[in-house]
Amino acid sequence: MSHLKRLLSPSFWRTPRKESKWVVTPHPGPHKKFSSVPLSIILKSFLKLGDTTSEAKKIIRSGEIFVDGKRRKDYAYPAGLFDVISVPLTKMNYRLVSSKKGLDLLEIDQKEANQKIFNIKDKTMMRENKMQLNLHDGKNITVDKASYKTGDSLLLELPSLKILDHLPFEKGAMVMITKGSDSGKIGKVKSTIRGRMRET
């Protein structure tokens, strides 16, 4: 199904409720449906790069939009947390970040557009002492070290995914809340408690 009833769409998509009955729904991809924003909506509702959805689709299909350094021509591609949206023609770059209402766009400079923070969701041991790290947006990287833990974050270069920095989830670490009533707030870890959390 390529369309969703507009009344069911998340408020942070910024789609006027009475404009029409349907709105584009994200295609299956690296982020969950209601934790992402279709590219066409980002162009039309966030960046105002098209007066209509048709105009936004035309821009995307022409190959003018990049996500995490890669050209994306799918108008319903699901962009999500920390993804970098680049528009080379305007020399503008943006990052999707958490806000109180959901996701919002933050304008960033070119240097920052070449970097992205990834949260480690899971890891798998492989042959020859290699480890595969499964990241929050569906990407995977293979590393030699076994020091990376689930819950840690990595600063990676885009689009090569070269590791620039390791950010352990530990006391004193800076964190951003990404869900709930405090979404978007930034703070420091006071303590960590071992256990299992179920993602919703």
Short mmCIF file of N, CA and C in Angstrom, two decimals, residues 41-102:
data_model
loop_
_atom_site.label_atom_id
_atom_site.label_comp_id
_atom_site.label_asym_id
_atom_site.label_seq_id
_atom_site.Cartn_x
_atom_site.Cartn_y
_atom_site.Cartn_z
N ILE A 41 7.55 14.02 1.68
CA ILE A 41 6.98 14.87 2.73
C ILE A 41 8.05 15.81 3.29
N ILE A 42 9.29 15.33 3.40
CA ILE A 42 10.38 16.19 3.85
C ILE A 42 10.55 17.37 2.90
N LEU A 43 10.54 17.09 1.60
CA LEU A 43 10.71 18.16 0.63
C LEU A 43 9.54 19.15 0.65
N LYS A 44 8.32 18.61 0.69
CA LYS A 44 7.13 19.47 0.59
C LYS A 44 6.80 20.17 1.90
N SER A 45 6.76 19.44 3.01
CA SER A 45 6.28 20.01 4.26
C SER A 45 7.37 20.62 5.13
N PHE A 46 8.59 20.06 5.07
CA PHE A 46 9.68 20.56 5.90
C PHE A 46 10.51 21.63 5.18
N LEU A 47 10.95 21.31 3.94
CA LEU A 47 11.87 22.18 3.22
C LEU A 47 11.20 23.13 2.23
N LYS A 48 9.90 22.91 1.98
CA LYS A 48 9.15 23.76 1.05
C LYS A 48 9.82 23.82 -0.33
N LEU A 49 10.32 22.68 -0.81
CA LEU A 49 10.96 22.61 -2.12
C LEU A 49 9.99 22.19 -3.21
N GLY A 50 8.73 22.12 -2.87
CA GLY A 50 7.70 21.80 -3.85
C GLY A 50 6.35 22.22 -3.30
N ASP A 51 5.54 22.84 -4.14
CA ASP A 51 4.22 23.25 -3.68
C ASP A 51 3.26 22.08 -3.58
N THR A 52 3.54 21.04 -4.36
CA THR A 52 2.68 19.85 -4.38
C THR A 52 3.53 18.60 -4.21
N THR A 53 2.85 17.50 -3.88
CA THR A 53 3.57 16.22 -3.75
C THR A 53 4.16 15.82 -5.09
N SER A 54 3.49 16.11 -6.19
CA SER A 54 3.99 15.79 -7.53
C SER A 54 5.31 16.50 -7.81
N GLU A 55 5.41 17.76 -7.42
CA GLU A 55 6.66 18.51 -7.62
C GLU A 55 7.78 17.92 -6.79
N ALA A 56 7.47 17.54 -5.54
CA ALA A 56 8.48 16.94 -4.67
C ALA A 56 8.97 15.61 -5.25
N LYS A 57 8.04 14.81 -5.77
CA LYS A 57 8.41 13.52 -6.37
C LYS A 57 9.33 13.74 -7.57
N LYS A 58 9.03 14.75 -8.37
CA LYS A 58 9.84 15.03 -9.57
C LYS A 58 11.28 15.37 -9.20
N ILE A 59 11.45 16.17 -8.14
CA ILE A 59 12.79 16.53 -7.68
C ILE A 59 13.55 15.30 -7.22
N ILE A 60 12.87 14.44 -6.45
CA ILE A 60 13.51 13.23 -5.93
C ILE A 60 13.87 12.27 -7.06
N ARG A 61 12.98 12.07 -8.00
CA ARG A 61 13.23 11.14 -9.10
C ARG A 61 14.32 11.63 -10.03
N SER A 62 14.59 12.93 -10.01
CA SER A 62 15.67 13.47 -10.84
C SER A 62 17.05 13.24 -10.22
N GLY A 63 17.07 12.69 -8.99
CA GLY A 63 18.33 12.36 -8.34
C GLY A 63 18.99 13.51 -7.61
N GLU A 64 18.20 14.50 -7.20
CA GLU A 64 18.76 15.69 -6.56
C GLU A 64 18.85 15.59 -5.04
N ILE A 65 18.36 14.48 -4.46
CA ILE A 65 18.33 14.35 -3.00
C ILE A 65 19.22 13.19 -2.55
N PHE A 66 20.02 13.44 -1.52
CA PHE A 66 20.90 12.41 -0.97
C PHE A 66 20.54 12.17 0.50
N VAL A 67 20.62 10.91 0.92
CA VAL A 67 20.43 10.54 2.32
C VAL A 67 21.68 9.79 2.76
N ASP A 68 22.33 10.29 3.78
CA ASP A 68 23.58 9.70 4.28
C ASP A 68 24.62 9.56 3.18
N GLY A 69 24.67 10.55 2.29
CA GLY A 69 25.68 10.57 1.24
C GLY A 69 25.37 9.74 0.02
N LYS A 70 24.19 9.11 -0.02
CA LYS A 70 23.81 8.28 -1.16
C LYS A 70 22.57 8.85 -1.84
N ARG A 71 22.59 8.87 -3.17
CA ARG A 71 21.47 9.39 -3.93
C ARG A 71 20.25 8.49 -3.74
N ARG A 72 19.12 9.11 -3.44
CA ARG A 72 17.87 8.36 -3.26
C ARG A 72 16.81 8.89 -4.22
N LYS A 73 16.24 7.98 -5.03
CA LYS A 73 15.23 8.37 -6.01
C LYS A 73 13.83 7.86 -5.64
N ASP A 74 13.72 7.21 -4.50
CA ASP A 74 12.43 6.69 -4.04
C ASP A 74 11.73 7.78 -3.23
N TYR A 75 10.62 8.29 -3.74
CA TYR A 75 9.91 9.39 -3.09
C TYR A 75 9.36 9.00 -1.71
N ALA A 76 9.19 7.69 -1.46
CA ALA A 76 8.66 7.23 -0.18
C ALA A 76 9.76 6.60 0.69
N TYR A 77 11.03 6.87 0.35
CA TYR A 77 12.14 6.35 1.17
C TYR A 77 11.99 6.87 2.61
N PRO A 78 12.08 5.98 3.61
CA PRO A 78 11.87 6.39 5.00
C PRO A 78 13.14 6.96 5.65
N ALA A 79 13.21 8.26 5.79
CA ALA A 79 14.34 8.88 6.48
C ALA A 79 14.02 8.93 7.96
N GLY A 80 15.01 8.61 8.80
CA GLY A 80 14.75 8.52 10.23
C GLY A 80 15.83 9.17 11.07
N LEU A 81 15.85 8.80 12.33
CA LEU A 81 16.70 9.44 13.34
C LEU A 81 18.17 9.54 12.91
N PHE A 82 18.70 10.76 12.96
CA PHE A 82 20.09 11.11 12.67
C PHE A 82 20.46 11.02 11.19
N ASP A 83 19.51 10.65 10.31
CA ASP A 83 19.81 10.62 8.89
C ASP A 83 20.16 12.03 8.41
N VAL A 84 21.08 12.10 7.45
CA VAL A 84 21.50 13.37 6.87
C VAL A 84 20.84 13.53 5.50
N ILE A 85 20.06 14.60 5.33
CA ILE A 85 19.40 14.90 4.07
C ILE A 85 20.19 16.02 3.40
N SER A 86 20.69 15.77 2.19
CA SER A 86 21.51 16.76 1.48
C SER A 86 20.87 17.13 0.16
N VAL A 87 20.93 18.43 -0.16
CA VAL A 87 20.41 18.95 -1.43
C VAL A 87 21.57 19.71 -2.09
N PRO A 88 22.41 19.02 -2.87
CA PRO A 88 23.60 19.65 -3.46
C PRO A 88 23.31 20.92 -4.25
N LEU A 89 22.18 20.99 -4.95
CA LEU A 89 21.87 22.17 -5.76
C LEU A 89 21.77 23.43 -4.92
N THR A 90 21.27 23.30 -3.70
CA THR A 90 21.14 24.46 -2.81
C THR A 90 22.30 24.54 -1.81
N LYS A 91 23.17 23.52 -1.83
CA LYS A 91 24.29 23.42 -0.90
C LYS A 91 23.82 23.42 0.55
N MET A 92 22.66 22.81 0.78
CA MET A 92 22.10 22.75 2.11
C MET A 92 22.10 21.30 2.61
N ASN A 93 22.33 21.15 3.92
CA ASN A 93 22.35 19.84 4.57
C ASN A 93 21.56 19.91 5.86
N TYR A 94 20.86 18.82 6.15
CA TYR A 94 20.01 18.77 7.34
C TYR A 94 20.15 17.41 8.01
N ARG A 95 19.91 17.40 9.34
CA ARG A 95 19.89 16.14 10.07
C ARG A 95 18.54 15.98 10.76
N LEU A 96 17.97 14.78 10.68
CA LEU A 96 16.73 14.49 11.40
C LEU A 96 17.06 14.18 12.85
N VAL A 97 16.49 14.95 13.76
CA VAL A 97 16.78 14.77 15.20
C VAL A 97 15.48 14.63 15.97
N SER A 98 15.58 14.13 17.18
CA SER A 98 14.40 13.99 18.04
C SER A 98 13.96 15.34 18.55
N SER A 99 12.65 15.50 18.65
CA SER A 99 12.08 16.70 19.25
C SER A 99 10.91 16.26 20.13
N LYS A 100 10.31 17.20 20.81
CA LYS A 100 9.21 16.87 21.71
C LYS A 100 8.04 16.25 20.95
N LYS A 101 7.88 16.64 19.68
CA LYS A 101 6.75 16.16 18.89
C LYS A 101 7.08 14.93 18.05
N GLY A 102 8.36 14.61 17.93
CA GLY A 102 8.76 13.47 17.09
C GLY A 102 10.09 13.74 16.44
#
